[in-house]
């Protein structure tokens, strides 16, 4: 729904501006190869420090949303129960949930449940609901797509196409809301036919 990687990279450059010891690389699109912190020229510790400031300082509240932000609302109108699954930061902080809910509300994202889990969010989702009830998953990270496919066997698992994952070889991708709507309509038709 949003482009965290590009938004955070710009933030990290600003965050470390003026530092004599930490110099993030200038902005460039991450192609998804290697670790993100390596791409932007930070150590794991520097990345975590900047990410904490990003979350606590409200930087993530300003993250832009894309057209796909309306996919949950469309799924809800089709009668789906909508679960938003997201990773939580490397350290638990009380501001994470309110910030996330604020961002979702600000962008009008319709959902029934919100699940924080890292790194096994789809395994946890399968534990919370009958895995066979999950019909559709969209994610931008290859490792999460593979996890969803493993633990949610009936779901249409779709890659949200972004610059950082353009070279992933995932079999089903969606670059925009219209493609997601078509996939959701197909999922609904299959589900309805199964109930007859």
Short mmCIF file of N, CA and C in Angstrom, two decimals:
data_model
loop_
_atom_site.label_atom_id
_atom_site.label_comp_id
_atom_site.label_asym_id
_atom_site.label_seq_id
_atom_site.Cartn_x
_atom_site.Cartn_y
_atom_site.Cartn_z
N UNK A 1 0.81 -1.20 0.00
CA UNK A 1 0.00 0.00 0.00
C UNK A 1 0.85 1.26 0.00
N UNK A 2 2.08 1.15 0.48
CA UNK A 2 2.95 2.32 0.53
C UNK A 2 4.36 1.89 0.18
N UNK A 3 5.19 2.85 -0.12
CA UNK A 3 6.57 2.54 -0.51
C UNK A 3 7.51 2.90 0.62
N UNK A 4 7.59 2.02 1.59
CA UNK A 4 8.43 2.25 2.77
C UNK A 4 9.88 2.49 2.40
N UNK A 5 10.43 1.67 1.52
CA UNK A 5 11.87 1.71 1.25
C UNK A 5 12.32 3.07 0.73
N UNK A 6 11.64 3.60 -0.27
CA UNK A 6 12.03 4.90 -0.80
C UNK A 6 11.82 6.01 0.23
N UNK A 7 10.69 5.97 0.91
CA UNK A 7 10.38 7.00 1.89
C UNK A 7 11.40 6.99 3.02
N UNK A 8 11.72 5.80 3.53
CA UNK A 8 12.68 5.70 4.62
C UNK A 8 14.07 6.12 4.18
N UNK A 9 14.46 5.77 2.97
CA UNK A 9 15.80 6.15 2.48
C UNK A 9 15.96 7.67 2.51
N UNK A 10 14.96 8.40 2.04
CA UNK A 10 15.01 9.86 2.09
C UNK A 10 15.11 10.34 3.55
N UNK A 11 14.33 9.70 4.43
CA UNK A 11 14.38 10.07 5.85
C UNK A 11 15.77 9.84 6.42
N UNK A 12 16.39 8.69 6.14
CA UNK A 12 17.71 8.36 6.69
C UNK A 12 18.76 9.38 6.24
N UNK A 13 18.68 9.81 5.00
CA UNK A 13 19.61 10.83 4.51
C UNK A 13 19.46 12.10 5.34
N UNK A 14 18.22 12.51 5.58
CA UNK A 14 17.97 13.72 6.39
C UNK A 14 18.38 13.50 7.84
N UNK A 15 18.07 12.33 8.38
CA UNK A 15 18.36 12.03 9.78
C UNK A 15 19.85 12.14 10.08
N UNK A 16 20.67 11.64 9.19
CA UNK A 16 22.12 11.65 9.42
C UNK A 16 22.82 12.85 8.78
N UNK A 17 22.05 13.80 8.25
CA UNK A 17 22.66 14.99 7.65
C UNK A 17 23.49 15.73 8.71
N UNK A 18 24.70 16.08 8.37
CA UNK A 18 25.57 16.79 9.30
C UNK A 18 26.42 15.87 10.17
N UNK A 19 26.13 14.58 10.16
CA UNK A 19 26.93 13.65 10.96
C UNK A 19 28.32 13.51 10.35
N UNK A 20 29.31 13.51 11.20
CA UNK A 20 30.69 13.35 10.70
C UNK A 20 31.06 11.87 10.53
N UNK A 21 30.30 11.00 11.19
CA UNK A 21 30.67 9.58 11.16
C UNK A 21 29.74 8.72 10.32
N UNK A 22 28.50 9.15 10.14
CA UNK A 22 27.54 8.33 9.39
C UNK A 22 27.14 9.07 8.13
N UNK A 23 27.36 8.45 7.01
CA UNK A 23 27.02 9.06 5.72
C UNK A 23 26.24 8.06 4.87
N UNK A 24 24.90 8.12 4.92
CA UNK A 24 24.15 7.22 4.04
C UNK A 24 24.43 7.55 2.58
N UNK A 25 24.28 6.57 1.74
CA UNK A 25 24.44 6.80 0.30
C UNK A 25 23.34 7.73 -0.18
N UNK A 26 23.63 8.45 -1.26
CA UNK A 26 22.60 9.27 -1.88
C UNK A 26 21.46 8.40 -2.37
N UNK A 27 20.33 9.02 -2.61
CA UNK A 27 19.14 8.25 -2.96
C UNK A 27 19.32 7.49 -4.27
N UNK A 28 18.91 6.24 -4.25
CA UNK A 28 18.79 5.42 -5.45
C UNK A 28 17.77 4.33 -5.16
N UNK A 29 17.09 3.89 -6.17
CA UNK A 29 16.07 2.85 -6.00
C UNK A 29 16.72 1.55 -5.57
N UNK A 30 16.16 0.92 -4.55
CA UNK A 30 16.64 -0.40 -4.11
C UNK A 30 16.03 -1.45 -5.01
N UNK A 31 16.86 -2.35 -5.51
CA UNK A 31 16.37 -3.39 -6.41
C UNK A 31 16.00 -4.68 -5.69
N UNK A 32 16.04 -4.66 -4.37
CA UNK A 32 15.66 -5.83 -3.59
C UNK A 32 16.78 -6.84 -3.41
N UNK A 33 17.94 -6.56 -3.97
CA UNK A 33 19.07 -7.47 -3.85
C UNK A 33 19.86 -7.11 -2.59
N UNK A 34 20.14 -8.09 -1.75
CA UNK A 34 20.89 -7.85 -0.53
C UNK A 34 20.02 -7.21 0.55
N UNK A 35 20.67 -6.81 1.62
CA UNK A 35 19.95 -6.19 2.73
C UNK A 35 19.72 -4.70 2.45
N UNK A 36 18.56 -4.21 2.84
CA UNK A 36 18.20 -2.82 2.59
C UNK A 36 19.19 -1.85 3.24
N UNK A 37 19.60 -2.14 4.49
CA UNK A 37 20.52 -1.22 5.16
C UNK A 37 21.86 -1.15 4.44
N UNK A 38 22.29 -2.25 3.82
CA UNK A 38 23.53 -2.23 3.03
C UNK A 38 23.36 -1.32 1.81
N UNK A 39 22.20 -1.39 1.19
CA UNK A 39 21.93 -0.57 0.01
C UNK A 39 22.04 0.92 0.33
N UNK A 40 21.53 1.31 1.50
CA UNK A 40 21.56 2.74 1.82
C UNK A 40 22.83 3.14 2.57
N UNK A 41 23.73 2.18 2.77
CA UNK A 41 25.04 2.50 3.34
C UNK A 41 25.06 2.64 4.85
N UNK A 42 24.20 1.91 5.54
CA UNK A 42 24.17 1.96 7.00
C UNK A 42 24.49 0.60 7.58
N UNK A 43 25.06 0.60 8.78
CA UNK A 43 25.21 -0.66 9.51
C UNK A 43 23.83 -1.04 10.05
N UNK A 44 23.70 -2.26 10.52
CA UNK A 44 22.44 -2.71 11.12
C UNK A 44 22.06 -1.80 12.28
N UNK A 45 23.03 -1.43 13.12
CA UNK A 45 22.76 -0.57 14.28
C UNK A 45 22.31 0.83 13.84
N UNK A 46 22.97 1.40 12.84
CA UNK A 46 22.59 2.72 12.34
C UNK A 46 21.19 2.68 11.72
N UNK A 47 20.92 1.62 10.99
CA UNK A 47 19.59 1.46 10.38
C UNK A 47 18.52 1.39 11.47
N UNK A 48 18.78 0.61 12.51
CA UNK A 48 17.80 0.47 13.59
C UNK A 48 17.59 1.80 14.31
N UNK A 49 18.67 2.55 14.53
CA UNK A 49 18.54 3.86 15.18
C UNK A 49 17.68 4.80 14.34
N UNK A 50 17.96 4.86 13.05
CA UNK A 50 17.19 5.74 12.17
C UNK A 50 15.74 5.27 12.06
N UNK A 51 15.53 3.95 12.02
CA UNK A 51 14.17 3.43 11.91
C UNK A 51 13.36 3.75 13.16
N UNK A 52 14.01 3.67 14.32
CA UNK A 52 13.34 4.02 15.57
C UNK A 52 12.94 5.50 15.54
N UNK A 53 13.84 6.36 15.11
CA UNK A 53 13.52 7.79 15.01
C UNK A 53 12.41 8.03 14.01
N UNK A 54 12.44 7.30 12.92
CA UNK A 54 11.41 7.40 11.87
C UNK A 54 10.04 7.06 12.44
N UNK A 55 9.98 5.99 13.20
CA UNK A 55 8.70 5.56 13.77
C UNK A 55 8.26 6.49 14.90
N UNK A 56 9.16 6.82 15.82
CA UNK A 56 8.77 7.63 16.96
C UNK A 56 8.55 9.09 16.60
N UNK A 57 9.23 9.55 15.57
CA UNK A 57 9.09 10.94 15.17
C UNK A 57 7.91 11.21 14.26
N UNK A 58 7.16 10.19 13.95
CA UNK A 58 5.99 10.39 13.10
C UNK A 58 6.31 10.39 11.62
N UNK A 59 7.56 10.12 11.25
CA UNK A 59 7.94 10.12 9.84
C UNK A 59 7.11 9.18 9.01
N UNK A 60 6.78 8.02 9.59
CA UNK A 60 6.01 7.06 8.81
C UNK A 60 4.58 7.54 8.56
N UNK A 61 4.10 8.47 9.39
CA UNK A 61 2.75 9.00 9.17
C UNK A 61 2.66 9.78 7.87
N UNK A 62 3.80 10.24 7.39
CA UNK A 62 3.83 11.03 6.17
C UNK A 62 4.06 10.18 4.93
N UNK A 63 4.25 8.87 5.10
CA UNK A 63 4.53 8.00 3.98
C UNK A 63 3.36 8.04 2.99
N UNK A 64 3.67 8.27 1.72
CA UNK A 64 2.60 8.34 0.74
C UNK A 64 1.98 6.97 0.47
N UNK A 65 0.75 6.99 0.06
CA UNK A 65 0.03 5.76 -0.28
C UNK A 65 -0.19 5.70 -1.78
N UNK A 66 -0.35 4.49 -2.29
CA UNK A 66 -0.60 4.30 -3.71
C UNK A 66 -2.05 3.90 -3.94
N UNK A 67 -2.44 3.81 -5.20
CA UNK A 67 -3.81 3.44 -5.55
C UNK A 67 -4.26 2.14 -4.92
N UNK A 68 -3.30 1.25 -4.67
CA UNK A 68 -3.65 -0.05 -4.10
C UNK A 68 -4.17 0.09 -2.66
N UNK A 69 -4.06 1.27 -2.10
CA UNK A 69 -4.54 1.53 -0.75
C UNK A 69 -6.04 1.24 -0.64
N UNK A 70 -6.74 1.29 -1.76
CA UNK A 70 -8.18 1.08 -1.77
C UNK A 70 -8.57 -0.39 -1.93
N UNK A 71 -7.61 -1.27 -2.11
CA UNK A 71 -7.91 -2.70 -2.26
C UNK A 71 -8.64 -3.28 -1.05
N UNK A 72 -8.24 -2.96 0.19
CA UNK A 72 -8.99 -3.52 1.33
C UNK A 72 -10.46 -3.08 1.34
N UNK A 73 -10.72 -1.83 0.98
CA UNK A 73 -12.11 -1.36 0.93
C UNK A 73 -12.90 -2.14 -0.12
N UNK A 74 -12.29 -2.37 -1.26
CA UNK A 74 -12.94 -3.12 -2.33
C UNK A 74 -13.21 -4.56 -1.87
N UNK A 75 -12.25 -5.17 -1.21
CA UNK A 75 -12.42 -6.53 -0.68
C UNK A 75 -13.55 -6.57 0.33
N UNK A 76 -13.64 -5.55 1.17
CA UNK A 76 -14.70 -5.47 2.17
C UNK A 76 -16.07 -5.37 1.51
N UNK A 77 -16.16 -4.56 0.46
CA UNK A 77 -17.43 -4.43 -0.27
C UNK A 77 -17.86 -5.75 -0.93
N UNK A 78 -16.89 -6.57 -1.28
CA UNK A 78 -17.20 -7.89 -1.87
C UNK A 78 -17.60 -8.90 -0.80
N UNK A 79 -17.49 -8.51 0.47
CA UNK A 79 -17.88 -9.39 1.56
C UNK A 79 -16.74 -10.12 2.24
N UNK A 80 -15.52 -9.79 1.89
CA UNK A 80 -14.36 -10.41 2.54
C UNK A 80 -14.13 -9.81 3.91
N UNK A 81 -13.63 -10.62 4.83
CA UNK A 81 -13.11 -10.13 6.10
C UNK A 81 -11.66 -9.73 5.83
N UNK A 82 -11.30 -8.51 6.16
CA UNK A 82 -9.98 -7.98 5.80
C UNK A 82 -9.06 -7.97 7.02
N UNK A 83 -7.93 -8.66 6.88
CA UNK A 83 -6.87 -8.66 7.88
C UNK A 83 -5.69 -7.91 7.29
N UNK A 84 -5.20 -6.92 8.00
CA UNK A 84 -3.95 -6.25 7.64
C UNK A 84 -2.87 -6.91 8.49
N UNK A 85 -1.88 -7.51 7.84
CA UNK A 85 -0.76 -8.11 8.57
C UNK A 85 0.47 -7.27 8.28
N UNK A 86 1.16 -6.90 9.31
CA UNK A 86 2.32 -6.05 9.14
C UNK A 86 3.42 -6.48 10.11
N UNK A 87 4.64 -6.18 9.75
CA UNK A 87 5.74 -6.51 10.65
C UNK A 87 5.87 -5.41 11.69
N UNK A 88 6.32 -5.79 12.85
CA UNK A 88 6.57 -4.79 13.89
C UNK A 88 8.05 -4.48 13.90
N UNK A 89 8.44 -3.36 14.49
CA UNK A 89 9.86 -2.99 14.49
C UNK A 89 10.69 -3.96 15.32
N UNK A 90 11.98 -3.85 15.17
CA UNK A 90 12.89 -4.77 15.86
C UNK A 90 12.80 -4.67 17.37
N UNK A 91 12.32 -3.54 17.88
CA UNK A 91 12.04 -3.41 19.31
C UNK A 91 10.59 -2.97 19.44
N UNK A 92 9.90 -3.49 20.44
CA UNK A 92 8.51 -3.11 20.63
C UNK A 92 8.46 -1.73 21.27
N UNK A 93 7.66 -0.86 20.69
CA UNK A 93 7.46 0.47 21.24
C UNK A 93 5.97 0.78 21.20
N UNK A 94 5.49 1.41 22.26
CA UNK A 94 4.07 1.64 22.39
C UNK A 94 3.49 2.52 21.30
N UNK A 95 4.32 3.27 20.60
CA UNK A 95 3.80 4.16 19.56
C UNK A 95 3.50 3.43 18.26
N UNK A 96 3.95 2.20 18.10
CA UNK A 96 3.78 1.49 16.83
C UNK A 96 2.32 1.31 16.47
N UNK A 97 1.52 0.78 17.39
CA UNK A 97 0.11 0.53 17.08
C UNK A 97 -0.65 1.83 16.80
N UNK A 98 -0.56 2.85 17.66
CA UNK A 98 -1.29 4.09 17.34
C UNK A 98 -0.84 4.73 16.03
N UNK A 99 0.46 4.71 15.75
CA UNK A 99 0.95 5.29 14.49
C UNK A 99 0.41 4.53 13.29
N UNK A 100 0.43 3.21 13.38
CA UNK A 100 -0.08 2.40 12.27
C UNK A 100 -1.56 2.64 12.06
N UNK A 101 -2.33 2.64 13.15
CA UNK A 101 -3.77 2.88 13.03
C UNK A 101 -4.06 4.29 12.50
N UNK A 102 -3.26 5.27 12.93
CA UNK A 102 -3.42 6.63 12.43
C UNK A 102 -3.20 6.67 10.92
N UNK A 103 -2.14 6.02 10.45
CA UNK A 103 -1.84 6.01 9.01
C UNK A 103 -2.96 5.32 8.23
N UNK A 104 -3.43 4.19 8.73
CA UNK A 104 -4.52 3.48 8.04
C UNK A 104 -5.79 4.33 8.00
N UNK A 105 -6.11 4.97 9.12
CA UNK A 105 -7.30 5.82 9.18
C UNK A 105 -7.15 7.04 8.27
N UNK A 106 -5.98 7.65 8.30
CA UNK A 106 -5.72 8.83 7.47
C UNK A 106 -5.97 8.54 6.00
N UNK A 107 -5.61 7.32 5.58
CA UNK A 107 -5.77 6.95 4.18
C UNK A 107 -7.07 6.18 3.91
N UNK A 108 -7.93 6.09 4.91
CA UNK A 108 -9.24 5.46 4.71
C UNK A 108 -9.18 3.97 4.42
N UNK A 109 -8.22 3.28 5.00
CA UNK A 109 -8.08 1.84 4.75
C UNK A 109 -9.09 1.07 5.60
N UNK A 110 -9.97 0.35 4.93
CA UNK A 110 -10.99 -0.44 5.61
C UNK A 110 -10.40 -1.80 5.99
N UNK A 111 -10.54 -2.18 7.26
CA UNK A 111 -10.06 -3.49 7.68
C UNK A 111 -10.84 -3.95 8.90
N UNK A 112 -10.83 -5.26 9.11
CA UNK A 112 -11.51 -5.85 10.26
C UNK A 112 -10.54 -6.16 11.40
N UNK A 113 -9.32 -6.57 11.04
CA UNK A 113 -8.34 -6.96 12.05
C UNK A 113 -6.95 -6.49 11.62
N UNK A 114 -6.12 -6.21 12.63
CA UNK A 114 -4.75 -5.77 12.39
C UNK A 114 -3.82 -6.69 13.18
N UNK A 115 -2.87 -7.30 12.48
CA UNK A 115 -1.96 -8.26 13.10
C UNK A 115 -0.52 -7.81 12.91
N UNK A 116 0.20 -7.67 14.04
CA UNK A 116 1.63 -7.38 14.01
C UNK A 116 2.37 -8.68 14.28
N UNK A 117 3.23 -9.05 13.41
CA UNK A 117 4.01 -10.27 13.63
C UNK A 117 5.24 -10.21 12.74
N UNK A 118 6.36 -10.56 13.29
CA UNK A 118 7.59 -10.56 12.51
C UNK A 118 8.49 -11.65 13.05
N UNK A 119 9.03 -12.48 12.26
CA UNK A 119 8.99 -12.52 10.80
C UNK A 119 7.98 -13.52 10.24
N UNK A 120 7.09 -14.02 11.08
CA UNK A 120 6.20 -15.11 10.66
C UNK A 120 4.73 -14.69 10.61
N UNK A 121 4.45 -13.57 9.96
CA UNK A 121 3.10 -13.03 10.02
C UNK A 121 2.06 -13.94 9.37
N UNK A 122 2.40 -14.63 8.30
CA UNK A 122 1.40 -15.49 7.65
C UNK A 122 1.24 -16.82 8.37
N UNK A 123 2.29 -17.30 8.99
CA UNK A 123 2.16 -18.48 9.84
C UNK A 123 1.23 -18.16 11.01
N UNK A 124 1.42 -16.98 11.59
CA UNK A 124 0.57 -16.56 12.72
C UNK A 124 -0.87 -16.36 12.27
N UNK A 125 -1.07 -15.78 11.10
CA UNK A 125 -2.43 -15.61 10.57
C UNK A 125 -3.11 -16.96 10.41
N UNK A 126 -2.39 -17.95 9.90
CA UNK A 126 -2.95 -19.29 9.72
C UNK A 126 -3.35 -19.91 11.06
N UNK A 127 -2.62 -19.57 12.13
CA UNK A 127 -2.96 -20.07 13.46
C UNK A 127 -4.22 -19.40 14.00
N UNK A 128 -4.41 -18.12 13.68
CA UNK A 128 -5.53 -17.35 14.23
C UNK A 128 -6.85 -17.62 13.53
N UNK A 129 -6.79 -17.84 12.23
CA UNK A 129 -8.01 -18.12 11.46
C UNK A 129 -7.80 -19.45 10.74
N UNK A 130 -8.87 -20.05 10.32
CA UNK A 130 -8.74 -21.27 9.53
C UNK A 130 -8.00 -20.91 8.25
N UNK A 131 -6.85 -21.50 8.04
CA UNK A 131 -6.00 -21.16 6.89
C UNK A 131 -6.75 -21.31 5.57
N UNK A 132 -7.74 -22.20 5.52
CA UNK A 132 -8.50 -22.41 4.28
C UNK A 132 -9.49 -21.28 4.01
N UNK A 133 -9.71 -20.41 5.01
CA UNK A 133 -10.60 -19.26 4.81
C UNK A 133 -9.88 -18.09 4.14
N UNK A 134 -8.56 -18.11 4.15
CA UNK A 134 -7.79 -17.00 3.57
C UNK A 134 -7.71 -17.21 2.07
N UNK A 135 -8.29 -16.27 1.33
CA UNK A 135 -8.40 -16.42 -0.12
C UNK A 135 -7.43 -15.56 -0.90
N UNK A 136 -6.89 -14.51 -0.28
CA UNK A 136 -6.08 -13.56 -1.03
C UNK A 136 -5.03 -12.95 -0.12
N UNK A 137 -3.81 -12.89 -0.60
CA UNK A 137 -2.70 -12.24 0.11
C UNK A 137 -1.95 -11.40 -0.90
N UNK A 138 -1.63 -10.18 -0.52
CA UNK A 138 -0.75 -9.36 -1.35
C UNK A 138 0.38 -8.85 -0.48
N UNK A 139 1.60 -8.95 -0.98
CA UNK A 139 2.78 -8.53 -0.23
C UNK A 139 3.84 -8.12 -1.24
N UNK A 140 4.82 -7.35 -0.79
CA UNK A 140 5.87 -6.92 -1.72
C UNK A 140 7.20 -7.62 -1.48
N UNK A 141 7.28 -8.46 -0.47
CA UNK A 141 8.54 -9.14 -0.15
C UNK A 141 8.46 -10.62 -0.51
N UNK A 142 9.44 -11.07 -1.27
CA UNK A 142 9.47 -12.45 -1.74
C UNK A 142 9.40 -13.45 -0.60
N UNK A 143 10.13 -13.22 0.47
CA UNK A 143 10.14 -14.16 1.59
C UNK A 143 8.75 -14.26 2.23
N UNK A 144 8.01 -13.16 2.27
CA UNK A 144 6.66 -13.19 2.83
C UNK A 144 5.68 -13.88 1.88
N UNK A 145 5.87 -13.68 0.58
CA UNK A 145 5.02 -14.36 -0.41
C UNK A 145 5.18 -15.88 -0.28
N UNK A 146 6.40 -16.32 -0.14
CA UNK A 146 6.66 -17.77 -0.01
C UNK A 146 6.07 -18.31 1.29
N UNK A 147 6.16 -17.52 2.35
CA UNK A 147 5.58 -17.93 3.62
C UNK A 147 4.06 -18.03 3.51
N UNK A 148 3.44 -17.06 2.85
CA UNK A 148 1.98 -17.09 2.67
C UNK A 148 1.57 -18.32 1.87
N UNK A 149 2.31 -18.62 0.83
CA UNK A 149 1.98 -19.78 0.00
C UNK A 149 2.10 -21.08 0.81
N UNK A 150 3.08 -21.14 1.70
CA UNK A 150 3.30 -22.32 2.52
C UNK A 150 2.19 -22.52 3.55
N UNK A 151 1.80 -21.46 4.24
CA UNK A 151 0.86 -21.59 5.35
C UNK A 151 -0.59 -21.31 4.99
N UNK A 152 -0.84 -20.73 3.84
CA UNK A 152 -2.21 -20.40 3.41
C UNK A 152 -2.46 -21.04 2.05
N UNK A 153 -2.68 -22.35 2.02
CA UNK A 153 -2.66 -23.10 0.76
C UNK A 153 -3.75 -22.73 -0.24
N UNK A 154 -4.86 -22.15 0.19
CA UNK A 154 -5.93 -21.82 -0.75
C UNK A 154 -5.85 -20.39 -1.26
N UNK A 155 -4.98 -19.60 -0.69
CA UNK A 155 -4.93 -18.17 -1.02
C UNK A 155 -4.28 -17.92 -2.38
N UNK A 156 -4.83 -16.94 -3.08
CA UNK A 156 -4.15 -16.39 -4.25
C UNK A 156 -3.09 -15.46 -3.68
N UNK A 157 -1.83 -15.80 -3.86
CA UNK A 157 -0.73 -15.03 -3.28
C UNK A 157 -0.13 -14.17 -4.38
N UNK A 158 -0.25 -12.85 -4.20
CA UNK A 158 0.06 -11.90 -5.26
C UNK A 158 1.15 -10.93 -4.80
N UNK A 159 2.10 -10.70 -5.67
CA UNK A 159 3.18 -9.74 -5.38
C UNK A 159 2.71 -8.34 -5.74
N UNK A 160 2.80 -7.42 -4.77
CA UNK A 160 2.59 -6.00 -5.06
C UNK A 160 3.85 -5.52 -5.75
N UNK A 161 3.75 -5.20 -7.01
CA UNK A 161 4.94 -4.88 -7.80
C UNK A 161 5.47 -3.49 -7.44
N UNK A 162 6.73 -3.47 -7.04
CA UNK A 162 7.44 -2.25 -6.69
C UNK A 162 8.82 -2.32 -7.33
N UNK A 163 9.51 -1.19 -7.33
CA UNK A 163 10.84 -1.16 -7.93
C UNK A 163 11.78 -2.16 -7.27
N UNK A 164 11.71 -2.24 -5.93
CA UNK A 164 12.66 -3.10 -5.21
C UNK A 164 12.45 -4.59 -5.45
N UNK A 165 11.30 -4.98 -6.00
CA UNK A 165 11.09 -6.41 -6.21
C UNK A 165 10.89 -6.76 -7.69
N UNK A 166 11.29 -5.87 -8.57
CA UNK A 166 11.04 -6.08 -9.99
C UNK A 166 11.76 -7.30 -10.56
N UNK A 167 12.81 -7.75 -9.91
CA UNK A 167 13.56 -8.89 -10.42
C UNK A 167 13.17 -10.20 -9.75
N UNK A 168 12.27 -10.14 -8.78
CA UNK A 168 11.78 -11.37 -8.16
C UNK A 168 11.02 -12.17 -9.20
N UNK A 169 11.08 -13.47 -9.11
CA UNK A 169 10.43 -14.31 -10.11
C UNK A 169 9.07 -14.83 -9.66
N UNK A 170 8.38 -14.07 -8.82
CA UNK A 170 7.08 -14.52 -8.33
C UNK A 170 6.10 -14.63 -9.50
N UNK A 171 5.26 -15.65 -9.47
CA UNK A 171 4.41 -16.00 -10.61
C UNK A 171 3.21 -15.09 -10.83
N UNK A 172 2.69 -14.44 -9.80
CA UNK A 172 1.53 -13.57 -9.97
C UNK A 172 1.84 -12.21 -9.37
N UNK A 173 1.69 -11.17 -10.17
CA UNK A 173 1.96 -9.83 -9.68
C UNK A 173 0.83 -8.89 -10.02
N UNK A 174 0.75 -7.80 -9.28
CA UNK A 174 -0.25 -6.77 -9.54
C UNK A 174 0.42 -5.42 -9.35
N UNK A 175 0.34 -4.61 -10.36
CA UNK A 175 0.95 -3.30 -10.28
C UNK A 175 0.00 -2.20 -9.88
N UNK A 176 -1.29 -2.51 -9.80
CA UNK A 176 -2.24 -1.47 -9.47
C UNK A 176 -3.57 -2.03 -8.99
N UNK A 177 -4.44 -1.11 -8.61
CA UNK A 177 -5.72 -1.46 -8.01
C UNK A 177 -6.60 -2.27 -8.96
N UNK A 178 -6.64 -1.93 -10.25
CA UNK A 178 -7.51 -2.66 -11.17
C UNK A 178 -7.15 -4.13 -11.25
N UNK A 179 -5.87 -4.43 -11.27
CA UNK A 179 -5.45 -5.83 -11.29
C UNK A 179 -5.86 -6.54 -10.00
N UNK A 180 -5.72 -5.87 -8.87
CA UNK A 180 -6.11 -6.45 -7.59
C UNK A 180 -7.62 -6.69 -7.56
N UNK A 181 -8.39 -5.73 -8.06
CA UNK A 181 -9.85 -5.90 -8.10
C UNK A 181 -10.24 -7.13 -8.92
N UNK A 182 -9.60 -7.32 -10.06
CA UNK A 182 -9.89 -8.49 -10.89
C UNK A 182 -9.58 -9.79 -10.15
N UNK A 183 -8.45 -9.82 -9.45
CA UNK A 183 -8.07 -11.02 -8.70
C UNK A 183 -9.06 -11.27 -7.57
N UNK A 184 -9.46 -10.21 -6.86
CA UNK A 184 -10.43 -10.35 -5.78
C UNK A 184 -11.77 -10.87 -6.30
N UNK A 185 -12.21 -10.35 -7.45
CA UNK A 185 -13.47 -10.82 -8.03
C UNK A 185 -13.38 -12.30 -8.41
N UNK A 186 -12.25 -12.72 -8.92
CA UNK A 186 -12.05 -14.14 -9.24
C UNK A 186 -12.09 -14.98 -7.98
N UNK A 187 -11.41 -14.53 -6.92
CA UNK A 187 -11.43 -15.25 -5.64
C UNK A 187 -12.85 -15.38 -5.11
N UNK A 188 -13.61 -14.30 -5.19
CA UNK A 188 -15.00 -14.33 -4.72
C UNK A 188 -15.83 -15.31 -5.53
N UNK A 189 -15.67 -15.31 -6.84
CA UNK A 189 -16.43 -16.23 -7.70
C UNK A 189 -16.10 -17.68 -7.36
N UNK A 190 -14.83 -17.97 -7.13
CA UNK A 190 -14.42 -19.33 -6.76
C UNK A 190 -15.02 -19.71 -5.42
N UNK A 191 -14.96 -18.79 -4.46
CA UNK A 191 -15.52 -19.05 -3.12
C UNK A 191 -17.03 -19.27 -3.20
N UNK A 192 -17.73 -18.41 -3.94
CA UNK A 192 -19.19 -18.54 -4.07
C UNK A 192 -19.56 -19.86 -4.74
N UNK A 193 -18.82 -20.26 -5.77
CA UNK A 193 -19.10 -21.52 -6.47
C UNK A 193 -18.88 -22.71 -5.54
N UNK A 194 -17.90 -22.60 -4.68
CA UNK A 194 -17.61 -23.69 -3.74
C UNK A 194 -18.73 -23.85 -2.72
N UNK A 195 -19.39 -22.74 -2.37
CA UNK A 195 -20.46 -22.78 -1.38
C UNK A 195 -21.77 -23.33 -1.93
N UNK A 196 -21.90 -23.42 -3.23
CA UNK A 196 -23.18 -23.87 -3.82
C UNK A 196 -23.35 -25.35 -3.68
#
